[in-house]
């Protein structure tokens, strides 16, 4: 399996709302770097993050382009997040079912066909502007 295959499976699971499928792509000690947040370590912390995100947001990713480098140990993806803000997230504007569309990217490290690090970036100021419109 290539890094590109693993990353594709991860995002396919994301788009299907399949947290277990995402977890299957991760190493036990995965480091999850979220935009504007703290690093979460381990599958349990990642699963807790997914529960929170599913409560506050409904998202689907499209226009996905996946890159692979360094003999399958590194990868990246660029995509567009199409979302709905479902429930107010602490420290963010009030949720009223607003829709948003954002370009975003993720970077990955892999070992033994498992994701050991995932870093996600998007423009938070753009997101806030869209949900406040």
PDB file of C-alpha atoms in Angstrom:
ATOM      1  CA  UNK A   1       0.000   0.000   0.000  1.00  0.00           C
ATOM      2  CA  UNK A   2       1.312   3.461  -0.862  1.00  0.00           C
ATOM      3  CA  UNK A   3       1.107   6.615   1.245  1.00  0.00           C
ATOM      4  CA  UNK A   4      -1.321   7.954  -1.335  1.00  0.00           C
ATOM      5  CA  UNK A   5      -3.573   4.902  -0.802  1.00  0.00           C
ATOM      6  CA  UNK A   6      -3.547   5.356   2.975  1.00  0.00           C
ATOM      7  CA  UNK A   7      -4.293   9.080   2.722  1.00  0.00           C
ATOM      8  CA  UNK A   8      -7.070   8.397   0.187  1.00  0.00           C
ATOM      9  CA  UNK A   9      -8.624   5.825   2.545  1.00  0.00           C
ATOM     10  CA  UNK A  10      -8.413   8.327   5.425  1.00  0.00           C
ATOM     11  CA  UNK A  11     -10.263  11.014   3.461  1.00  0.00           C
ATOM     12  CA  UNK A  12     -12.792   8.563   2.034  1.00  0.00           C
ATOM     13  CA  UNK A  13     -13.629   7.540   5.597  1.00  0.00           C
ATOM     14  CA  UNK A  14     -13.885  11.237   6.574  1.00  0.00           C
ATOM     15  CA  UNK A  15     -16.334  11.950   3.758  1.00  0.00           C
ATOM     16  CA  UNK A  16     -18.394   8.913   4.775  1.00  0.00           C
ATOM     17  CA  UNK A  17     -18.515   9.968   8.436  1.00  0.00           C
ATOM     18  CA  UNK A  18     -16.659   6.748   9.261  1.00  0.00           C
ATOM     19  CA  UNK A  19     -14.543   7.576  12.317  1.00  0.00           C
ATOM     20  CA  UNK A  20     -13.525   3.923  12.747  1.00  0.00           C
ATOM     21  CA  UNK A  21     -12.298   3.904   9.160  1.00  0.00           C
ATOM     22  CA  UNK A  22     -10.210   7.008   9.851  1.00  0.00           C
ATOM     23  CA  UNK A  23      -8.820   5.435  13.030  1.00  0.00           C
ATOM     24  CA  UNK A  24      -7.826   2.330  11.038  1.00  0.00           C
ATOM     25  CA  UNK A  25      -5.489   4.550   9.005  1.00  0.00           C
ATOM     26  CA  UNK A  26      -3.707   5.923  12.088  1.00  0.00           C
ATOM     27  CA  UNK A  27      -0.844   4.644  14.220  1.00  0.00           C
ATOM     28  CA  UNK A  28      -1.600   4.151  17.923  1.00  0.00           C
ATOM     29  CA  UNK A  29       0.577   7.141  18.846  1.00  0.00           C
ATOM     30  CA  UNK A  30      -0.569   9.482  16.051  1.00  0.00           C
ATOM     31  CA  UNK A  31       0.207  13.174  16.544  1.00  0.00           C
ATOM     32  CA  UNK A  32      -2.779  15.245  15.410  1.00  0.00           C
ATOM     33  CA  UNK A  33      -1.958  18.930  14.826  1.00  0.00           C
ATOM     34  CA  UNK A  34      -5.141  20.910  14.315  1.00  0.00           C
ATOM     35  CA  UNK A  35      -5.402  24.423  12.921  1.00  0.00           C
ATOM     36  CA  UNK A  36      -5.146  26.999  15.740  1.00  0.00           C
ATOM     37  CA  UNK A  37      -5.119  24.246  18.383  1.00  0.00           C
ATOM     38  CA  UNK A  38      -3.032  21.994  20.557  1.00  0.00           C
ATOM     39  CA  UNK A  39      -1.400  18.772  19.391  1.00  0.00           C
ATOM     40  CA  UNK A  40      -3.454  15.715  20.339  1.00  0.00           C
ATOM     41  CA  UNK A  41      -1.579  12.451  20.754  1.00  0.00           C
ATOM     42  CA  UNK A  42      -2.972   8.964  20.269  1.00  0.00           C
ATOM     43  CA  UNK A  43      -6.015   7.409  18.685  1.00  0.00           C
ATOM     44  CA  UNK A  44      -8.233   8.022  21.727  1.00  0.00           C
ATOM     45  CA  UNK A  45      -7.637  11.783  21.612  1.00  0.00           C
ATOM     46  CA  UNK A  46      -8.231  11.739  17.845  1.00  0.00           C
ATOM     47  CA  UNK A  47     -11.536   9.877  18.314  1.00  0.00           C
ATOM     48  CA  UNK A  48     -12.651  12.396  20.964  1.00  0.00           C
ATOM     49  CA  UNK A  49     -11.832  15.231  18.555  1.00  0.00           C
ATOM     50  CA  UNK A  50     -13.945  13.541  15.851  1.00  0.00           C
ATOM     51  CA  UNK A  51     -16.938  13.264  18.212  1.00  0.00           C
ATOM     52  CA  UNK A  52     -16.674  16.965  19.002  1.00  0.00           C
ATOM     53  CA  UNK A  53     -16.316  17.925  15.337  1.00  0.00           C
ATOM     54  CA  UNK A  54     -19.295  15.788  14.294  1.00  0.00           C
ATOM     55  CA  UNK A  55     -21.441  17.531  16.885  1.00  0.00           C
ATOM     56  CA  UNK A  56     -20.450  21.042  15.771  1.00  0.00           C
ATOM     57  CA  UNK A  57     -19.836  20.632  12.020  1.00  0.00           C
ATOM     58  CA  UNK A  58     -20.983  18.615   9.025  1.00  0.00           C
ATOM     59  CA  UNK A  59     -18.267  18.646   6.371  1.00  0.00           C
ATOM     60  CA  UNK A  60     -17.536  17.095   3.023  1.00  0.00           C
ATOM     61  CA  UNK A  61     -14.242  17.479   1.183  1.00  0.00           C
ATOM     62  CA  UNK A  62     -13.946  17.744  -2.587  1.00  0.00           C
ATOM     63  CA  UNK A  63     -11.479  18.833  -5.278  1.00  0.00           C
ATOM     64  CA  UNK A  64      -8.964  16.574  -3.502  1.00  0.00           C
ATOM     65  CA  UNK A  65      -5.394  16.371  -4.765  1.00  0.00           C
ATOM     66  CA  UNK A  66      -3.069  13.988  -2.890  1.00  0.00           C
ATOM     67  CA  UNK A  67       0.716  14.112  -3.084  1.00  0.00           C
ATOM     68  CA  UNK A  68       3.261  11.516  -1.971  1.00  0.00           C
ATOM     69  CA  UNK A  69       6.979  12.009  -1.325  1.00  0.00           C
ATOM     70  CA  UNK A  70      10.049  10.568   0.388  1.00  0.00           C
ATOM     71  CA  UNK A  71       9.511   6.883  -0.390  1.00  0.00           C
ATOM     72  CA  UNK A  72       6.009   6.832   1.048  1.00  0.00           C
ATOM     73  CA  UNK A  73       6.869   8.324   4.432  1.00  0.00           C
ATOM     74  CA  UNK A  74       5.393  11.770   3.719  1.00  0.00           C
ATOM     75  CA  UNK A  75       2.293  13.014   1.967  1.00  0.00           C
ATOM     76  CA  UNK A  76       0.005  15.986   1.585  1.00  0.00           C
ATOM     77  CA  UNK A  77      -3.467  16.803   0.336  1.00  0.00           C
ATOM     78  CA  UNK A  78      -5.144  19.956  -0.895  1.00  0.00           C
ATOM     79  CA  UNK A  79      -8.939  20.140  -0.943  1.00  0.00           C
ATOM     80  CA  UNK A  80     -12.031  22.275  -0.438  1.00  0.00           C
ATOM     81  CA  UNK A  81     -14.087  21.957   2.748  1.00  0.00           C
ATOM     82  CA  UNK A  82     -17.830  22.300   2.209  1.00  0.00           C
ATOM     83  CA  UNK A  83     -19.479  22.586   5.602  1.00  0.00           C
ATOM     84  CA  UNK A  84     -22.408  23.469   7.790  1.00  0.00           C
ATOM     85  CA  UNK A  85     -21.909  24.917  11.260  1.00  0.00           C
ATOM     86  CA  UNK A  86     -24.307  22.905  13.426  1.00  0.00           C
ATOM     87  CA  UNK A  87     -23.599  23.721  17.075  1.00  0.00           C
ATOM     88  CA  UNK A  88     -21.667  26.618  18.594  1.00  0.00           C
ATOM     89  CA  UNK A  89     -18.042  25.689  19.238  1.00  0.00           C
ATOM     90  CA  UNK A  90     -16.424  27.280  22.321  1.00  0.00           C
ATOM     91  CA  UNK A  91     -14.782  30.619  21.551  1.00  0.00           C
ATOM     92  CA  UNK A  92     -16.257  30.835  18.045  1.00  0.00           C
ATOM     93  CA  UNK A  93     -19.297  32.655  16.613  1.00  0.00           C
ATOM     94  CA  UNK A  94     -22.776  31.354  17.311  1.00  0.00           C
ATOM     95  CA  UNK A  95     -23.903  28.463  15.116  1.00  0.00           C
ATOM     96  CA  UNK A  96     -27.116  28.977  13.171  1.00  0.00           C
ATOM     97  CA  UNK A  97     -26.720  26.344  10.470  1.00  0.00           C
ATOM     98  CA  UNK A  98     -24.421  28.562   8.379  1.00  0.00           C
ATOM     99  CA  UNK A  99     -22.743  27.097   5.315  1.00  0.00           C
ATOM    100  CA  UNK A 100     -19.091  27.675   4.497  1.00  0.00           C
ATOM    101  CA  UNK A 101     -16.581  26.743   1.827  1.00  0.00           C
ATOM    102  CA  UNK A 102     -12.835  26.860   2.509  1.00  0.00           C
ATOM    103  CA  UNK A 103      -9.655  25.771   0.791  1.00  0.00           C
ATOM    104  CA  UNK A 104      -7.572  23.634   3.166  1.00  0.00           C
ATOM    105  CA  UNK A 105      -4.597  21.341   3.279  1.00  0.00           C
ATOM    106  CA  UNK A 106      -3.215  18.485   5.344  1.00  0.00           C
ATOM    107  CA  UNK A 107       0.290  17.129   5.741  1.00  0.00           C
ATOM    108  CA  UNK A 108       1.115  13.579   6.781  1.00  0.00           C
ATOM    109  CA  UNK A 109       3.954  11.435   8.054  1.00  0.00           C
ATOM    110  CA  UNK A 110       3.567   7.670   7.628  1.00  0.00           C
ATOM    111  CA  UNK A 111       5.289   4.567   8.902  1.00  0.00           C
ATOM    112  CA  UNK A 112       4.348   0.932   8.186  1.00  0.00           C
ATOM    113  CA  UNK A 113       1.295   2.061   6.167  1.00  0.00           C
ATOM    114  CA  UNK A 114      -0.127   4.038   9.107  1.00  0.00           C
ATOM    115  CA  UNK A 115      -0.407   7.779   9.555  1.00  0.00           C
ATOM    116  CA  UNK A 116       1.831   8.880  12.425  1.00  0.00           C
ATOM    117  CA  UNK A 117       1.260  12.630  12.050  1.00  0.00           C
ATOM    118  CA  UNK A 118      -1.501  14.691  10.490  1.00  0.00           C
ATOM    119  CA  UNK A 119      -1.408  18.494  10.331  1.00  0.00           C
ATOM    120  CA  UNK A 120      -4.367  20.464   8.961  1.00  0.00           C
ATOM    121  CA  UNK A 121      -4.430  24.119   7.886  1.00  0.00           C
ATOM    122  CA  UNK A 122      -7.205  26.450   6.767  1.00  0.00           C
ATOM    123  CA  UNK A 123      -7.879  30.180   7.044  1.00  0.00           C
ATOM    124  CA  UNK A 124      -9.775  30.641  10.319  1.00  0.00           C
ATOM    125  CA  UNK A 125     -10.393  34.349   9.635  1.00  0.00           C
ATOM    126  CA  UNK A 126     -12.090  33.419   6.328  1.00  0.00           C
ATOM    127  CA  UNK A 127     -14.238  30.808   8.102  1.00  0.00           C
ATOM    128  CA  UNK A 128     -15.292  33.344  10.762  1.00  0.00           C
ATOM    129  CA  UNK A 129     -16.144  35.899   8.066  1.00  0.00           C
ATOM    130  CA  UNK A 130     -18.304  33.336   6.252  1.00  0.00           C
ATOM    131  CA  UNK A 131     -20.260  32.202   9.334  1.00  0.00           C
ATOM    132  CA  UNK A 132     -20.762  35.803  10.475  1.00  0.00           C
ATOM    133  CA  UNK A 133     -22.173  36.892   7.086  1.00  0.00           C
TER     134      UNK A 133
END
